[in-house]
Amino acid sequence: MTLRNYSIRKRVLVTGGAGFVGSHLCERLIAEGNDVLCVDNFFTGTKDNISRLIGNPHFELMRHDVTFPLFVEVDEIYNLACPAAPVHYQYDPVQTTKTSVHGAINMLGLAKRVKAKILQASTSEVYGDPQVHPQREDYWGHVNPIGIRSCYDEGKRCAETLFFDYRRQHELRIKVARIFNTYGPRMHPNDGRVVSNFIVQALKGEPITVYGDGGQTRSFCYVDDLVEGLVRLMATKDGFTGPVNLGNPGEFTILELAQKVVALTRSKSRIVKKKLPADDPRQRQPDITLAKLHLSWEPSVGLEAGLKKTIAYFRAGKSSPA
Ligand SMILES: NC(=O)c1ccc[n+]([C@@H]2O[C@H](COP(=O)([O-])OP(=O)(O)OC[C@H]3O[C@@H](n4cnc5c(N)ncnc54)[C@H](O)[C@@H]3O)[C@@H](O)[C@H]2O)c1
């Protein structure tokens, strides 16, 4: 028996907790009465994102790189540490793979030592440029192993492998979420991701850059919906591991998104088309049947409502702790 059994509050570690999704997750976990340890190396995350939590006695912030081992006592681990936007993960691709793979090994090692439950933030990128549409969890994907996106895609695929091997070999309690495009307040304003890009361009009155013909589709999940899904997944019975898709199945073309952003910001920006980057997937849409069944989860925030909140955040300026 360990001393931690006497504590009523759960001690939850969130790696990448100062990032976009991680900061919303930390807030949610604190609001639910947990003690939260946020671990981040601030590569893409910022203290601004968690400024509301700093000073809260149940919140602790640790600057640490997950590619190095971590020794802490916790009950649950959400492993989110990893740059998610192509400009960030392609900046130092070797470090990206290390973050995914060594980070997973270190966090799984920690989970094994302290018998914690551990959730991996995986991604729809494990499906690559999918030949099956919409994507179900039993689809193995169509991924280029040597392209410019591979550091992220293959890193995340290897992390999933490690999670399942730790389960088979060490009976770890694991959960794997495959997250699809998520947006909302605290997205990095210059990370080139489509929603933040369009909003920032529209607010500045600059041309809105659509890559390719704009006919490629994406699904967009509002961050509060995603966080709800992650928390529900962590709470599932030990027998349920996933992988489980978390995303919004509503499908929009990139051009439709651009037009919506222009309309909602009342911007005078023009839409201009540019060459499609390498390995950009044509279509992405989650099949969320499994999440509905096992988590009783589905997104509740529509694109327009979510865009309005995100636009309000960007209008207020980056330092706003929305
Ligand atoms: N946002 C999305 O649409 C989306 C989609 C699929 C998957 N995901 C996954 O969700 C997680 C969070 O994504 P996000 O959008 O919040 O990205 P983000 O870049 O805002 O957050 C990632 C956080 O991890 C931190 N980090 C990076 N490398 C680290 C390291 N080596 N050690 C410690 N911390 C490190 C960053 O500083 C940042 O705070 C990521 O694992 C990402 O792959 C996100």
PDB file of N, CA, C and O and ligand atoms in Angstrom, residues 15-22 39-46 64-67 79-85 88 95 99 121-124 152 156 179-183 186 193, ligand 1:
ATOM      1  N   THR A  15       1.189  16.237 -19.378  1.00  0.00           N
ATOM      2  CA  THR A  15       2.379  16.687 -20.104  1.00  0.00           C
ATOM      3  C   THR A  15       1.908  17.527 -21.286  1.00  0.00           C
ATOM      4  O   THR A  15       0.866  17.250 -21.880  1.00  0.00           O
ATOM      5  N   GLY A  16       2.653  18.577 -21.589  1.00  0.00           N
ATOM      6  CA  GLY A  16       2.187  19.521 -22.618  1.00  0.00           C
ATOM      7  C   GLY A  16       1.038  20.365 -22.096  1.00  0.00           C
ATOM      8  O   GLY A  16       0.234  20.892 -22.861  1.00  0.00           O
ATOM      9  N   GLY A  17       0.979  20.516 -20.772  1.00  0.00           N
ATOM     10  CA  GLY A  17      -0.150  21.198 -20.129  1.00  0.00           C
ATOM     11  C   GLY A  17      -0.201  22.701 -20.355  1.00  0.00           C
ATOM     12  O   GLY A  17      -1.226  23.324 -20.093  1.00  0.00           O
ATOM     13  N   ALA A  18       0.910  23.292 -20.846  1.00  0.00           N
ATOM     14  CA  ALA A  18       0.891  24.735 -21.121  1.00  0.00           C
ATOM     15  C   ALA A  18       0.562  25.011 -22.588  1.00  0.00           C
ATOM     16  O   ALA A  18       0.620  26.153 -23.035  1.00  0.00           O
ATOM     17  N   GLY A  19       0.212  23.973 -23.308  1.00  0.00           N
ATOM     18  CA  GLY A  19      -0.149  24.137 -24.719  1.00  0.00           C
ATOM     19  C   GLY A  19      -1.623  24.467 -24.883  1.00  0.00           C
ATOM     20  O   GLY A  19      -2.350  24.692 -23.905  1.00  0.00           O
ATOM     21  N   PHE A  20      -2.051  24.470 -26.112  1.00  0.00           N
ATOM     22  CA  PHE A  20      -3.437  24.823 -26.433  1.00  0.00           C
ATOM     23  C   PHE A  20      -4.428  23.856 -25.758  1.00  0.00           C
ATOM     24  O   PHE A  20      -5.195  24.260 -24.868  1.00  0.00           O
ATOM     25  N   VAL A  21      -4.402  22.600 -26.116  1.00  0.00           N
ATOM     26  CA  VAL A  21      -5.360  21.640 -25.540  1.00  0.00           C
ATOM     27  C   VAL A  21      -5.050  21.413 -24.063  1.00  0.00           C
ATOM     28  O   VAL A  21      -5.951  21.395 -23.213  1.00  0.00           O
ATOM     29  N   GLY A  22      -3.744  21.272 -23.743  1.00  0.00           N
ATOM     30  CA  GLY A  22      -3.341  20.938 -22.377  1.00  0.00           C
ATOM     31  C   GLY A  22      -3.823  21.957 -21.360  1.00  0.00           C
ATOM     32  O   GLY A  22      -4.237  21.596 -20.253  1.00  0.00           O
ATOM     33  N   VAL A  39       3.420  19.598 -16.784  1.00  0.00           N
ATOM     34  CA  VAL A  39       4.822  19.480 -17.179  1.00  0.00           C
ATOM     35  C   VAL A  39       4.960  19.956 -18.616  1.00  0.00           C
ATOM     36  O   VAL A  39       4.222  19.492 -19.488  1.00  0.00           O
ATOM     37  N   ASP A  40       5.882  20.878 -18.855  1.00  0.00           N
ATOM     38  CA  ASP A  40       5.994  21.431 -20.214  1.00  0.00           C
ATOM     39  C   ASP A  40       7.405  21.995 -20.393  1.00  0.00           C
ATOM     40  O   ASP A  40       7.993  22.514 -19.452  1.00  0.00           O
ATOM     41  N   ASN A  41       7.928  21.900 -21.618  1.00  0.00           N
ATOM     42  CA  ASN A  41       9.233  22.536 -21.877  1.00  0.00           C
ATOM     43  C   ASN A  41       9.068  23.888 -22.578  1.00  0.00           C
ATOM     44  O   ASN A  41      10.044  24.497 -22.974  1.00  0.00           O
ATOM     45  N   PHE A  42       7.819  24.320 -22.740  1.00  0.00           N
ATOM     46  CA  PHE A  42       7.482  25.625 -23.346  1.00  0.00           C
ATOM     47  C   PHE A  42       8.008  25.786 -24.764  1.00  0.00           C
ATOM     48  O   PHE A  42       8.328  26.876 -25.193  1.00  0.00           O
ATOM     49  N   PHE A  43       8.090  24.674 -25.493  1.00  0.00           N
ATOM     50  CA  PHE A  43       8.501  24.774 -26.893  1.00  0.00           C
ATOM     51  C   PHE A  43       7.427  25.517 -27.685  1.00  0.00           C
ATOM     52  O   PHE A  43       7.704  26.468 -28.402  1.00  0.00           O
ATOM     53  N   THR A  44       6.185  25.103 -27.547  1.00  0.00           N
ATOM     54  CA  THR A  44       5.077  25.830 -28.187  1.00  0.00           C
ATOM     55  C   THR A  44       4.069  26.345 -27.170  1.00  0.00           C
ATOM     56  O   THR A  44       3.246  27.192 -27.498  1.00  0.00           O
ATOM     57  N   GLY A  45       4.129  25.857 -25.962  1.00  0.00           N
ATOM     58  CA  GLY A  45       3.195  26.297 -24.923  1.00  0.00           C
ATOM     59  C   GLY A  45       3.711  27.567 -24.244  1.00  0.00           C
ATOM     60  O   GLY A  45       4.881  27.923 -24.386  1.00  0.00           O
ATOM     61  N   THR A  46       2.836  28.234 -23.510  1.00  0.00           N
ATOM     62  CA  THR A  46       3.244  29.473 -22.828  1.00  0.00           C
ATOM     63  C   THR A  46       2.629  29.529 -21.427  1.00  0.00           C
ATOM     64  O   THR A  46       1.593  28.904 -21.169  1.00  0.00           O
ATOM     65  N   HIS A  64       9.995  20.900 -17.816  1.00  0.00           N
ATOM     66  CA  HIS A  64      10.676  19.614 -17.999  1.00  0.00           C
ATOM     67  C   HIS A  64      10.441  19.145 -19.422  1.00  0.00           C
ATOM     68  O   HIS A  64       9.358  19.351 -19.986  1.00  0.00           O
ATOM     69  N   ASP A  65      11.440  18.499 -19.978  1.00  0.00           N
ATOM     70  CA  ASP A  65      11.330  17.948 -21.328  1.00  0.00           C
ATOM     71  C   ASP A  65      11.059  16.449 -21.199  1.00  0.00           C
ATOM     72  O   ASP A  65      11.841  15.728 -20.551  1.00  0.00           O
ATOM     73  N   VAL A  66       9.972  15.985 -21.810  1.00  0.00           N
ATOM     74  CA  VAL A  66       9.574  14.582 -21.603  1.00  0.00           C
ATOM     75  C   VAL A  66      10.523  13.581 -22.270  1.00  0.00           C
ATOM     76  O   VAL A  66      10.366  12.371 -22.082  1.00  0.00           O
ATOM     77  N   THR A  67      11.482  14.081 -23.050  1.00  0.00           N
ATOM     78  CA  THR A  67      12.457  13.138 -23.606  1.00  0.00           C
ATOM     79  C   THR A  67      13.434  12.671 -22.519  1.00  0.00           C
ATOM     80  O   THR A  67      14.264  11.798 -22.761  1.00  0.00           O
ATOM     81  N   ASN A  79      -0.781  12.246 -21.560  1.00  0.00           N
ATOM     82  CA  ASN A  79       0.461  12.552 -22.277  1.00  0.00           C
ATOM     83  C   ASN A  79       0.167  13.339 -23.554  1.00  0.00           C
ATOM     84  O   ASN A  79      -0.122  12.764 -24.607  1.00  0.00           O
ATOM     85  N   LEU A  80       0.256  14.664 -23.428  1.00  0.00           N
ATOM     86  CA  LEU A  80      -0.061  15.547 -24.559  1.00  0.00           C
ATOM     87  C   LEU A  80       1.183  16.218 -25.132  1.00  0.00           C
ATOM     88  O   LEU A  80       1.093  16.914 -26.148  1.00  0.00           O
ATOM     89  N   ALA A  81       2.324  16.073 -24.467  1.00  0.00           N
ATOM     90  CA  ALA A  81       3.504  16.831 -24.895  1.00  0.00           C
ATOM     91  C   ALA A  81       3.914  16.436 -26.305  1.00  0.00           C
ATOM     92  O   ALA A  81       4.253  15.280 -26.553  1.00  0.00           O
ATOM     93  N   CYS A  82       3.861  17.364 -27.206  1.00  0.00           N
ATOM     94  CA  CYS A  82       4.305  17.177 -28.595  1.00  0.00           C
ATOM     95  C   CYS A  82       3.804  18.379 -29.394  1.00  0.00           C
ATOM     96  O   CYS A  82       2.628  18.725 -29.297  1.00  0.00           O
ATOM     97  N   PRO A  83       4.679  19.014 -30.165  1.00  0.00           N
ATOM     98  CA  PRO A  83       4.161  20.083 -31.026  1.00  0.00           C
ATOM     99  C   PRO A  83       3.184  19.490 -32.024  1.00  0.00           C
ATOM    100  O   PRO A  83       3.420  18.398 -32.547  1.00  0.00           O
ATOM    101  N   ALA A  84       2.078  20.197 -32.287  1.00  0.00           N
ATOM    102  CA  ALA A  84       1.019  19.603 -33.104  1.00  0.00           C
ATOM    103  C   ALA A  84       0.893  20.244 -34.485  1.00  0.00           C
ATOM    104  O   ALA A  84       0.303  19.661 -35.386  1.00  0.00           O
ATOM    105  N   ALA A  85       1.425  21.436 -34.636  1.00  0.00           N
ATOM    106  CA  ALA A  85       1.263  22.132 -35.923  1.00  0.00           C
ATOM    107  C   ALA A  85       2.468  21.835 -36.817  1.00  0.00           C
ATOM    108  O   ALA A  85       3.602  21.810 -36.333  1.00  0.00           O
ATOM    109  N   HIS A  88       5.654  23.815 -36.429  1.00  0.00           N
ATOM    110  CA  HIS A  88       6.378  23.544 -35.185  1.00  0.00           C
ATOM    111  C   HIS A  88       7.026  22.170 -35.201  1.00  0.00           C
ATOM    112  O   HIS A  88       8.170  22.026 -34.808  1.00  0.00           O
ATOM    113  N   GLN A  95      13.777  16.089 -32.997  1.00  0.00           N
ATOM    114  CA  GLN A  95      13.245  16.308 -31.639  1.00  0.00           C
ATOM    115  C   GLN A  95      11.760  15.911 -31.575  1.00  0.00           C
ATOM    116  O   GLN A  95      11.287  15.416 -30.552  1.00  0.00           O
ATOM    117  N   THR A  99      10.338  13.393 -28.991  1.00  0.00           N
ATOM    118  CA  THR A  99       9.276  13.756 -28.039  1.00  0.00           C
ATOM    119  C   THR A  99       8.176  12.703 -28.040  1.00  0.00           C
ATOM    120  O   THR A  99       7.702  12.281 -26.989  1.00  0.00           O
ATOM    121  N   ALA A 121      -2.339  11.223 -26.149  1.00  0.00           N
ATOM    122  CA  ALA A 121      -2.968  12.082 -27.159  1.00  0.00           C
ATOM    123  C   ALA A 121      -2.374  11.700 -28.510  1.00  0.00           C
ATOM    124  O   ALA A 121      -1.346  12.207 -28.916  1.00  0.00           O
ATOM    125  N   SER A 122      -3.026  10.759 -29.182  1.00  0.00           N
ATOM    126  CA  SER A 122      -2.583  10.400 -30.530  1.00  0.00           C
ATOM    127  C   SER A 122      -3.333  11.285 -31.516  1.00  0.00           C
ATOM    128  O   SER A 122      -3.935  12.295 -31.126  1.00  0.00           O
ATOM    129  N   THR A 123      -3.296  10.940 -32.762  1.00  0.00           N
ATOM    130  CA  THR A 123      -3.782  11.881 -33.764  1.00  0.00           C
ATOM    131  C   THR A 123      -4.379  11.179 -34.973  1.00  0.00           C
ATOM    132  O   THR A 123      -4.010  10.049 -35.290  1.00  0.00           O
ATOM    133  N   SER A 124      -5.241  11.898 -35.655  1.00  0.00           N
ATOM    134  CA  SER A 124      -5.783  11.390 -36.915  1.00  0.00           C
ATOM    135  C   SER A 124      -4.677  11.238 -37.962  1.00  0.00           C
ATOM    136  O   SER A 124      -4.857  10.557 -38.966  1.00  0.00           O
ATOM    137  N   TYR A 152       6.187  13.407 -37.286  1.00  0.00           N
ATOM    138  CA  TYR A 152       4.996  13.490 -36.420  1.00  0.00           C
ATOM    139  C   TYR A 152       4.140  12.225 -36.564  1.00  0.00           C
ATOM    140  O   TYR A 152       3.837  11.555 -35.578  1.00  0.00           O
ATOM    141  N   LYS A 156       3.958   9.389 -33.717  1.00  0.00           N
ATOM    142  CA  LYS A 156       2.709   9.107 -33.002  1.00  0.00           C
ATOM    143  C   LYS A 156       2.293   7.645 -33.182  1.00  0.00           C
ATOM    144  O   LYS A 156       1.708   7.036 -32.278  1.00  0.00           O
ATOM    145  N   ILE A 179      -6.963  12.094 -31.906  1.00  0.00           N
ATOM    146  CA  ILE A 179      -7.591  13.416 -31.953  1.00  0.00           C
ATOM    147  C   ILE A 179      -7.583  13.948 -33.378  1.00  0.00           C
ATOM    148  O   ILE A 179      -6.561  13.906 -34.061  1.00  0.00           O
ATOM    149  N   PHE A 180      -8.727  14.426 -33.807  1.00  0.00           N
ATOM    150  CA  PHE A 180      -8.845  15.084 -35.111  1.00  0.00           C
ATOM    151  C   PHE A 180      -8.772  16.603 -34.889  1.00  0.00           C
ATOM    152  O   PHE A 180      -8.986  17.086 -33.779  1.00  0.00           O
ATOM    153  N   ASN A 181      -8.521  17.320 -35.982  1.00  0.00           N
ATOM    154  CA  ASN A 181      -8.426  18.792 -35.968  1.00  0.00           C
ATOM    155  C   ASN A 181      -9.237  19.456 -34.863  1.00  0.00           C
ATOM    156  O   ASN A 181     -10.466  19.400 -34.882  1.00  0.00           O
ATOM    157  N   THR A 182      -8.570  20.094 -33.948  1.00  0.00           N
ATOM    158  CA  THR A 182      -9.269  20.776 -32.856  1.00  0.00           C
ATOM    159  C   THR A 182      -8.875  22.249 -32.867  1.00  0.00           C
ATOM    160  O   THR A 182      -7.742  22.581 -33.202  1.00  0.00           O
ATOM    161  N   TYR A 183      -9.811  23.102 -32.520  1.00  0.00           N
ATOM    162  CA  TYR A 183      -9.535  24.533 -32.567  1.00  0.00           C
ATOM    163  C   TYR A 183     -10.184  25.197 -31.355  1.00  0.00           C
ATOM    164  O   TYR A 183     -11.036  24.585 -30.676  1.00  0.00           O
ATOM    165  N   ARG A 186      -6.591  30.101 -27.481  1.00  0.00           N
ATOM    166  CA  ARG A 186      -5.229  29.700 -27.096  1.00  0.00           C
ATOM    167  C   ARG A 186      -4.503  28.888 -28.156  1.00  0.00           C
ATOM    168  O   ARG A 186      -3.421  28.378 -27.905  1.00  0.00           O
ATOM    169  N   ARG A 193      -1.828  26.651 -38.607  1.00  0.00           N
ATOM    170  CA  ARG A 193      -2.996  25.767 -38.651  1.00  0.00           C
ATOM    171  C   ARG A 193      -4.163  26.547 -39.223  1.00  0.00           C
ATOM    172  O   ARG A 193      -4.307  27.752 -39.005  1.00  0.00           O
TER     173      ARG A 193
HETATM  174  N1  LIG B   1      -4.881  20.460 -31.714  1.00  0.00           N
HETATM  175  C1  LIG B   1      -5.141  19.505 -32.548  1.00  0.00           C
HETATM  176  O1  LIG B   1      -5.874  19.698 -33.528  1.00  0.00           O
HETATM  177  C2  LIG B   1      -4.577  18.115 -32.340  1.00  0.00           C
HETATM  178  C3  LIG B   1      -4.924  17.113 -33.249  1.00  0.00           C
HETATM  179  C4  LIG B   1      -4.396  15.846 -33.072  1.00  0.00           C
HETATM  180  C5  LIG B   1      -3.575  15.564 -32.008  1.00  0.00           C
HETATM  181  N2  LIG B   1      -3.260  16.549 -31.123  1.00  0.00           N
HETATM  182  C6  LIG B   1      -2.336  16.215 -30.032  1.00  0.00           C
HETATM  183  O2  LIG B   1      -2.741  16.845 -28.834  1.00  0.00           O
HETATM  184  C7  LIG B   1      -1.585  17.249 -28.094  1.00  0.00           C
HETATM  185  C8  LIG B   1      -1.686  18.726 -27.773  1.00  0.00           C
HETATM  186  O3  LIG B   1      -1.749  19.471 -28.984  1.00  0.00           O
HETATM  187  P1  LIG B   1      -1.929  21.055 -29.005  1.00  0.00           P
HETATM  188  O4  LIG B   1      -2.732  21.396 -30.179  1.00  0.00           O
HETATM  189  O5  LIG B   1      -2.342  21.515 -27.668  1.00  0.00           O
HETATM  190  O6  LIG B   1      -0.424  21.499 -29.336  1.00  0.00           O
HETATM  191  P2  LIG B   1       0.491  22.573 -28.598  1.00  0.00           P
HETATM  192  O7  LIG B   1       1.730  22.702 -29.448  1.00  0.00           O
HETATM  193  O8  LIG B   1      -0.276  23.801 -28.286  1.00  0.00           O
HETATM  194  O9  LIG B   1       0.831  21.849 -27.235  1.00  0.00           O
HETATM  195  C9  LIG B   1       1.873  20.928 -27.084  1.00  0.00           C
HETATM  196  C10 LIG B   1       2.570  21.231 -25.757  1.00  0.00           C
HETATM  197  O10 LIG B   1       3.622  20.271 -25.576  1.00  0.00           O
HETATM  198  C11 LIG B   1       4.773  20.980 -25.150  1.00  0.00           C
HETATM  199  N3  LIG B   1       5.947  20.177 -25.536  1.00  0.00           N
HETATM  200  C12 LIG B   1       6.411  19.944 -26.777  1.00  0.00           C
HETATM  201  N4  LIG B   1       7.487  19.143 -26.730  1.00  0.00           N
HETATM  202  C13 LIG B   1       7.702  18.879 -25.417  1.00  0.00           C
HETATM  203  C14 LIG B   1       8.683  18.123 -24.720  1.00  0.00           C
HETATM  204  N5  LIG B   1       9.657  17.468 -25.360  1.00  0.00           N
HETATM  205  N6  LIG B   1       8.607  18.068 -23.369  1.00  0.00           N
HETATM  206  C15 LIG B   1       7.629  18.738 -22.692  1.00  0.00           C
HETATM  207  N7  LIG B   1       6.681  19.462 -23.300  1.00  0.00           N
HETATM  208  C16 LIG B   1       6.723  19.523 -24.650  1.00  0.00           C
HETATM  209  C17 LIG B   1       4.699  22.317 -25.829  1.00  0.00           C
HETATM  210  O11 LIG B   1       5.497  23.320 -25.237  1.00  0.00           O
HETATM  211  C18 LIG B   1       3.208  22.617 -25.728  1.00  0.00           C
HETATM  212  O12 LIG B   1       2.894  23.261 -24.528  1.00  0.00           O
HETATM  213  C19 LIG B   1      -0.376  16.894 -28.951  1.00  0.00           C
HETATM  214  O13 LIG B   1       0.160  15.671 -28.498  1.00  0.00           O
HETATM  215  C20 LIG B   1      -0.930  16.741 -30.327  1.00  0.00           C
HETATM  216  O14 LIG B   1      -0.189  15.842 -31.107  1.00  0.00           O
HETATM  217  C21 LIG B   1      -3.731  17.833 -31.282  1.00  0.00           C
END
